[in-house]
């Protein structure tokens, strides 16, 4: 029955990835990332705590934990990509950096967890994503808020009156030439 945990996680993640935009539209990006972190952290707490509950509840506790982790993690990347894209500025570079970190996690995460599980235990290894989910809970909202502030800042359109003039924001007087 243990392999079903991955299926439960994947189904929960896929379902909520598809529902992510309507959820974000209704709750907003800040609230969505808060809830995502809380659900993922709670999910990992249930998974990590499942060996300590009664025999009859272990599997239910673990499966519920994996489902909550999937629900929580499903919207993190789409919300982050959306906020980075809305922030303006050097969107391509910022999005490339976020994507690079994401792919690095996908490539290194299983190797690190496997290494820790081999040298300590699977339960110790699963503390790593639990801590990372807690980091999303604690830092996700402030990060999204600051990205949203960048997108709400008025864009300064620079124009130059003549070649050689310094660009100034539109609406301001051009400096007089000497």
PDB file of C-alpha atoms in Angstrom:
ATOM      1  CA  UNK A   1       0.000   0.000   0.000  1.00  0.00           C
ATOM      2  CA  UNK A   2       2.979   2.328   0.473  1.00  0.00           C
ATOM      3  CA  UNK A   3       3.498   2.983  -3.272  1.00  0.00           C
ATOM      4  CA  UNK A   4       0.024   4.498  -3.400  1.00  0.00           C
ATOM      5  CA  UNK A   5       1.413   7.462  -1.451  1.00  0.00           C
ATOM      6  CA  UNK A   6       3.155   8.729  -4.584  1.00  0.00           C
ATOM      7  CA  UNK A   7      -0.042   8.325  -6.588  1.00  0.00           C
ATOM      8  CA  UNK A   8      -2.027  10.231  -3.957  1.00  0.00           C
ATOM      9  CA  UNK A   9       0.584  13.013  -3.929  1.00  0.00           C
ATOM     10  CA  UNK A  10       0.622  13.216  -7.754  1.00  0.00           C
ATOM     11  CA  UNK A  11      -3.159  13.239  -8.132  1.00  0.00           C
ATOM     12  CA  UNK A  12      -3.517  15.944  -5.472  1.00  0.00           C
ATOM     13  CA  UNK A  13      -0.766  18.018  -7.056  1.00  0.00           C
ATOM     14  CA  UNK A  14      -2.140  17.666 -10.593  1.00  0.00           C
ATOM     15  CA  UNK A  15      -5.686  18.483  -9.511  1.00  0.00           C
ATOM     16  CA  UNK A  16      -4.669  21.606  -7.643  1.00  0.00           C
ATOM     17  CA  UNK A  17      -2.223  22.680 -10.344  1.00  0.00           C
ATOM     18  CA  UNK A  18      -5.207  22.737 -12.719  1.00  0.00           C
ATOM     19  CA  UNK A  19      -7.283  24.649 -10.157  1.00  0.00           C
ATOM     20  CA  UNK A  20      -4.430  27.004  -9.255  1.00  0.00           C
ATOM     21  CA  UNK A  21      -5.399  29.970 -11.434  1.00  0.00           C
ATOM     22  CA  UNK A  22      -9.007  30.105 -10.226  1.00  0.00           C
ATOM     23  CA  UNK A  23      -7.783  29.753  -6.637  1.00  0.00           C
ATOM     24  CA  UNK A  24      -5.216  32.532  -7.103  1.00  0.00           C
ATOM     25  CA  UNK A  25      -7.835  34.659  -8.838  1.00  0.00           C
ATOM     26  CA  UNK A  26     -10.183  34.291  -5.911  1.00  0.00           C
ATOM     27  CA  UNK A  27      -7.706  34.501  -3.006  1.00  0.00           C
ATOM     28  CA  UNK A  28      -4.890  36.549  -4.504  1.00  0.00           C
ATOM     29  CA  UNK A  29      -1.265  35.540  -4.867  1.00  0.00           C
ATOM     30  CA  UNK A  30      -0.204  36.390  -1.308  1.00  0.00           C
ATOM     31  CA  UNK A  31      -2.962  34.381   0.360  1.00  0.00           C
ATOM     32  CA  UNK A  32      -2.507  31.504  -2.108  1.00  0.00           C
ATOM     33  CA  UNK A  33       1.214  31.192  -1.357  1.00  0.00           C
ATOM     34  CA  UNK A  34       0.500  31.382   2.398  1.00  0.00           C
ATOM     35  CA  UNK A  35      -2.012  28.560   2.196  1.00  0.00           C
ATOM     36  CA  UNK A  36       0.261  26.566  -0.105  1.00  0.00           C
ATOM     37  CA  UNK A  37       3.061  26.702   2.437  1.00  0.00           C
ATOM     38  CA  UNK A  38       0.738  25.849   5.319  1.00  0.00           C
ATOM     39  CA  UNK A  39      -0.796  22.867   3.490  1.00  0.00           C
ATOM     40  CA  UNK A  40       2.598  21.533   2.382  1.00  0.00           C
ATOM     41  CA  UNK A  41       4.103  21.936   5.859  1.00  0.00           C
ATOM     42  CA  UNK A  42       1.089  20.326   7.527  1.00  0.00           C
ATOM     43  CA  UNK A  43       1.292  17.499   4.993  1.00  0.00           C
ATOM     44  CA  UNK A  44       4.920  16.786   5.809  1.00  0.00           C
ATOM     45  CA  UNK A  45       4.171  16.974   9.540  1.00  0.00           C
ATOM     46  CA  UNK A  46       1.501  14.295   9.071  1.00  0.00           C
ATOM     47  CA  UNK A  47       3.855  12.140   6.985  1.00  0.00           C
ATOM     48  CA  UNK A  48       6.645  12.481   9.542  1.00  0.00           C
ATOM     49  CA  UNK A  49       4.242  11.876  12.437  1.00  0.00           C
ATOM     50  CA  UNK A  50       2.513   8.852  10.903  1.00  0.00           C
ATOM     51  CA  UNK A  51       4.882   6.259  12.453  1.00  0.00           C
ATOM     52  CA  UNK A  52       3.924   7.541  15.898  1.00  0.00           C
ATOM     53  CA  UNK A  53       0.150   7.152  15.612  1.00  0.00           C
ATOM     54  CA  UNK A  54      -1.744   3.938  16.178  1.00  0.00           C
ATOM     55  CA  UNK A  55      -1.256   1.089  13.728  1.00  0.00           C
ATOM     56  CA  UNK A  56      -4.746   1.494  12.298  1.00  0.00           C
ATOM     57  CA  UNK A  57      -4.219   5.212  11.525  1.00  0.00           C
ATOM     58  CA  UNK A  58      -0.663   5.125  10.136  1.00  0.00           C
ATOM     59  CA  UNK A  59      -1.540   4.676   6.493  1.00  0.00           C
ATOM     60  CA  UNK A  60      -4.439   7.152   6.625  1.00  0.00           C
ATOM     61  CA  UNK A  61      -2.223   9.732   8.343  1.00  0.00           C
ATOM     62  CA  UNK A  62       0.595   9.277   5.805  1.00  0.00           C
ATOM     63  CA  UNK A  63      -1.735   9.361   2.793  1.00  0.00           C
ATOM     64  CA  UNK A  64      -3.489  12.455   4.115  1.00  0.00           C
ATOM     65  CA  UNK A  65      -0.085  14.054   4.613  1.00  0.00           C
ATOM     66  CA  UNK A  66       1.016  13.262   1.061  1.00  0.00           C
ATOM     67  CA  UNK A  67      -2.276  14.613  -0.304  1.00  0.00           C
ATOM     68  CA  UNK A  68      -1.861  17.867   1.654  1.00  0.00           C
ATOM     69  CA  UNK A  69       1.768  18.174   0.544  1.00  0.00           C
ATOM     70  CA  UNK A  70       0.658  17.770  -3.072  1.00  0.00           C
ATOM     71  CA  UNK A  71      -2.122  20.336  -2.650  1.00  0.00           C
ATOM     72  CA  UNK A  72       0.294  22.810  -1.080  1.00  0.00           C
ATOM     73  CA  UNK A  73       3.166  22.394  -3.512  1.00  0.00           C
ATOM     74  CA  UNK A  74       0.920  22.519  -6.595  1.00  0.00           C
ATOM     75  CA  UNK A  75       0.496  26.285  -6.692  1.00  0.00           C
ATOM     76  CA  UNK A  76       3.901  27.485  -5.501  1.00  0.00           C
ATOM     77  CA  UNK A  77       5.631  27.546  -8.905  1.00  0.00           C
ATOM     78  CA  UNK A  78       2.712  29.013 -10.903  1.00  0.00           C
ATOM     79  CA  UNK A  79       2.187  31.784  -8.340  1.00  0.00           C
ATOM     80  CA  UNK A  80       5.901  32.548  -8.275  1.00  0.00           C
ATOM     81  CA  UNK A  81       6.200  32.594 -12.078  1.00  0.00           C
ATOM     82  CA  UNK A  82       3.149  34.858 -12.320  1.00  0.00           C
ATOM     83  CA  UNK A  83       4.507  37.296  -9.724  1.00  0.00           C
ATOM     84  CA  UNK A  84       7.938  37.410 -11.372  1.00  0.00           C
ATOM     85  CA  UNK A  85       6.323  38.020 -14.758  1.00  0.00           C
ATOM     86  CA  UNK A  86       4.093  40.792 -13.390  1.00  0.00           C
ATOM     87  CA  UNK A  87       7.011  42.516 -11.664  1.00  0.00           C
ATOM     88  CA  UNK A  88       8.316  43.797 -14.978  1.00  0.00           C
ATOM     89  CA  UNK A  89      11.870  44.920 -15.393  1.00  0.00           C
ATOM     90  CA  UNK A  90      14.195  42.182 -16.547  1.00  0.00           C
ATOM     91  CA  UNK A  91      11.518  39.504 -16.539  1.00  0.00           C
ATOM     92  CA  UNK A  92      13.406  37.110 -18.800  1.00  0.00           C
ATOM     93  CA  UNK A  93      16.466  37.069 -16.593  1.00  0.00           C
ATOM     94  CA  UNK A  94      14.444  36.763 -13.371  1.00  0.00           C
ATOM     95  CA  UNK A  95      12.286  33.990 -14.776  1.00  0.00           C
ATOM     96  CA  UNK A  96      15.362  32.154 -16.021  1.00  0.00           C
ATOM     97  CA  UNK A  97      16.893  32.349 -12.528  1.00  0.00           C
ATOM     98  CA  UNK A  98      13.710  31.090 -10.849  1.00  0.00           C
ATOM     99  CA  UNK A  99      13.477  28.267 -13.386  1.00  0.00           C
ATOM    100  CA  UNK A 100      17.146  27.364 -12.896  1.00  0.00           C
ATOM    101  CA  UNK A 101      16.619  27.084  -9.137  1.00  0.00           C
ATOM    102  CA  UNK A 102      13.529  24.953  -9.723  1.00  0.00           C
ATOM    103  CA  UNK A 103      15.292  22.559 -12.084  1.00  0.00           C
ATOM    104  CA  UNK A 104      18.285  22.394  -9.744  1.00  0.00           C
ATOM    105  CA  UNK A 105      15.938  21.297  -6.994  1.00  0.00           C
ATOM    106  CA  UNK A 106      14.368  18.686  -9.253  1.00  0.00           C
ATOM    107  CA  UNK A 107      17.784  17.291 -10.150  1.00  0.00           C
ATOM    108  CA  UNK A 108      19.548  17.563  -6.793  1.00  0.00           C
ATOM    109  CA  UNK A 109      16.613  16.970  -4.446  1.00  0.00           C
ATOM    110  CA  UNK A 110      16.191  13.233  -5.006  1.00  0.00           C
ATOM    111  CA  UNK A 111      19.955  12.674  -4.820  1.00  0.00           C
ATOM    112  CA  UNK A 112      20.266  14.600  -1.564  1.00  0.00           C
ATOM    113  CA  UNK A 113      17.226  12.908  -0.029  1.00  0.00           C
ATOM    114  CA  UNK A 114      18.489   9.497  -1.125  1.00  0.00           C
ATOM    115  CA  UNK A 115      21.924  10.189   0.326  1.00  0.00           C
ATOM    116  CA  UNK A 116      20.484  11.338   3.662  1.00  0.00           C
ATOM    117  CA  UNK A 117      18.043   8.400   3.756  1.00  0.00           C
ATOM    118  CA  UNK A 118      20.874   5.959   3.064  1.00  0.00           C
ATOM    119  CA  UNK A 119      23.113   7.399   5.783  1.00  0.00           C
ATOM    120  CA  UNK A 120      20.456   8.246   8.369  1.00  0.00           C
ATOM    121  CA  UNK A 121      16.862   7.243   7.592  1.00  0.00           C
ATOM    122  CA  UNK A 122      14.006   8.129   5.271  1.00  0.00           C
ATOM    123  CA  UNK A 123      12.285   9.941   8.095  1.00  0.00           C
ATOM    124  CA  UNK A 124      15.340  12.152   8.652  1.00  0.00           C
ATOM    125  CA  UNK A 125      15.572  12.791   4.894  1.00  0.00           C
ATOM    126  CA  UNK A 126      11.926  13.885   4.751  1.00  0.00           C
ATOM    127  CA  UNK A 127      12.670  16.580   7.311  1.00  0.00           C
ATOM    128  CA  UNK A 128      14.443  18.467   4.473  1.00  0.00           C
ATOM    129  CA  UNK A 129      11.343  19.059   2.305  1.00  0.00           C
ATOM    130  CA  UNK A 130       9.319  19.694   5.477  1.00  0.00           C
ATOM    131  CA  UNK A 131      11.699  22.496   6.426  1.00  0.00           C
ATOM    132  CA  UNK A 132      11.614  23.852   2.868  1.00  0.00           C
ATOM    133  CA  UNK A 133       7.811  23.856   2.976  1.00  0.00           C
ATOM    134  CA  UNK A 134       8.009  25.822   6.233  1.00  0.00           C
ATOM    135  CA  UNK A 135      10.371  28.272   4.498  1.00  0.00           C
ATOM    136  CA  UNK A 136       7.715  28.778   1.808  1.00  0.00           C
ATOM    137  CA  UNK A 137       5.185  29.417   4.577  1.00  0.00           C
ATOM    138  CA  UNK A 138       7.393  32.006   6.273  1.00  0.00           C
ATOM    139  CA  UNK A 139       9.008  33.749   3.301  1.00  0.00           C
ATOM    140  CA  UNK A 140       6.595  33.181   0.422  1.00  0.00           C
ATOM    141  CA  UNK A 141       4.131  35.942   1.290  1.00  0.00           C
ATOM    142  CA  UNK A 142       6.744  38.670   1.850  1.00  0.00           C
ATOM    143  CA  UNK A 143       8.483  37.674  -1.382  1.00  0.00           C
ATOM    144  CA  UNK A 144       5.252  37.763  -3.396  1.00  0.00           C
ATOM    145  CA  UNK A 145       4.272  41.084  -1.766  1.00  0.00           C
ATOM    146  CA  UNK A 146       7.567  42.679  -2.779  1.00  0.00           C
ATOM    147  CA  UNK A 147       7.226  41.345  -6.330  1.00  0.00           C
ATOM    148  CA  UNK A 148       3.678  42.687  -6.504  1.00  0.00           C
ATOM    149  CA  UNK A 149       4.887  46.078  -5.226  1.00  0.00           C
ATOM    150  CA  UNK A 150       7.354  46.149  -8.103  1.00  0.00           C
ATOM    151  CA  UNK A 151       4.575  45.462 -10.582  1.00  0.00           C
ATOM    152  CA  UNK A 152       2.365  48.169  -9.041  1.00  0.00           C
ATOM    153  CA  UNK A 153       5.112  50.810  -9.110  1.00  0.00           C
ATOM    154  CA  UNK A 154       4.485  53.381 -11.812  1.00  0.00           C
ATOM    155  CA  UNK A 155       6.558  52.728 -14.864  1.00  0.00           C
ATOM    156  CA  UNK A 156       8.945  55.524 -15.660  1.00  0.00           C
ATOM    157  CA  UNK A 157       9.034  56.168 -19.367  1.00  0.00           C
ATOM    158  CA  UNK A 158      12.243  57.845 -20.331  1.00  0.00           C
ATOM    159  CA  UNK A 159      12.492  60.156 -23.280  1.00  0.00           C
ATOM    160  CA  UNK A 160      15.200  62.385 -24.672  1.00  0.00           C
ATOM    161  CA  UNK A 161      14.355  65.607 -26.495  1.00  0.00           C
ATOM    162  CA  UNK A 162      17.440  65.623 -28.725  1.00  0.00           C
ATOM    163  CA  UNK A 163      20.343  63.300 -29.256  1.00  0.00           C
ATOM    164  CA  UNK A 164      22.826  63.778 -26.444  1.00  0.00           C
ATOM    165  CA  UNK A 165      20.231  64.922 -23.885  1.00  0.00           C
ATOM    166  CA  UNK A 166      19.929  62.861 -20.744  1.00  0.00           C
ATOM    167  CA  UNK A 167      16.691  60.898 -20.647  1.00  0.00           C
ATOM    168  CA  UNK A 168      14.197  62.193 -18.101  1.00  0.00           C
ATOM    169  CA  UNK A 169      10.817  60.839 -17.014  1.00  0.00           C
ATOM    170  CA  UNK A 170       7.956  61.880 -19.288  1.00  0.00           C
ATOM    171  CA  UNK A 171       6.172  64.973 -18.114  1.00  0.00           C
ATOM    172  CA  UNK A 172       9.287  66.634 -16.681  1.00  0.00           C
ATOM    173  CA  UNK A 173      10.964  69.554 -18.387  1.00  0.00           C
ATOM    174  CA  UNK A 174      14.036  68.846 -20.456  1.00  0.00           C
ATOM    175  CA  UNK A 175      17.217  70.444 -19.093  1.00  0.00           C
ATOM    176  CA  UNK A 176      18.288  73.589 -20.901  1.00  0.00           C
ATOM    177  CA  UNK A 177      21.298  73.239 -23.206  1.00  0.00           C
ATOM    178  CA  UNK A 178      24.338  75.332 -22.447  1.00  0.00           C
TER     179      UNK A 178
END
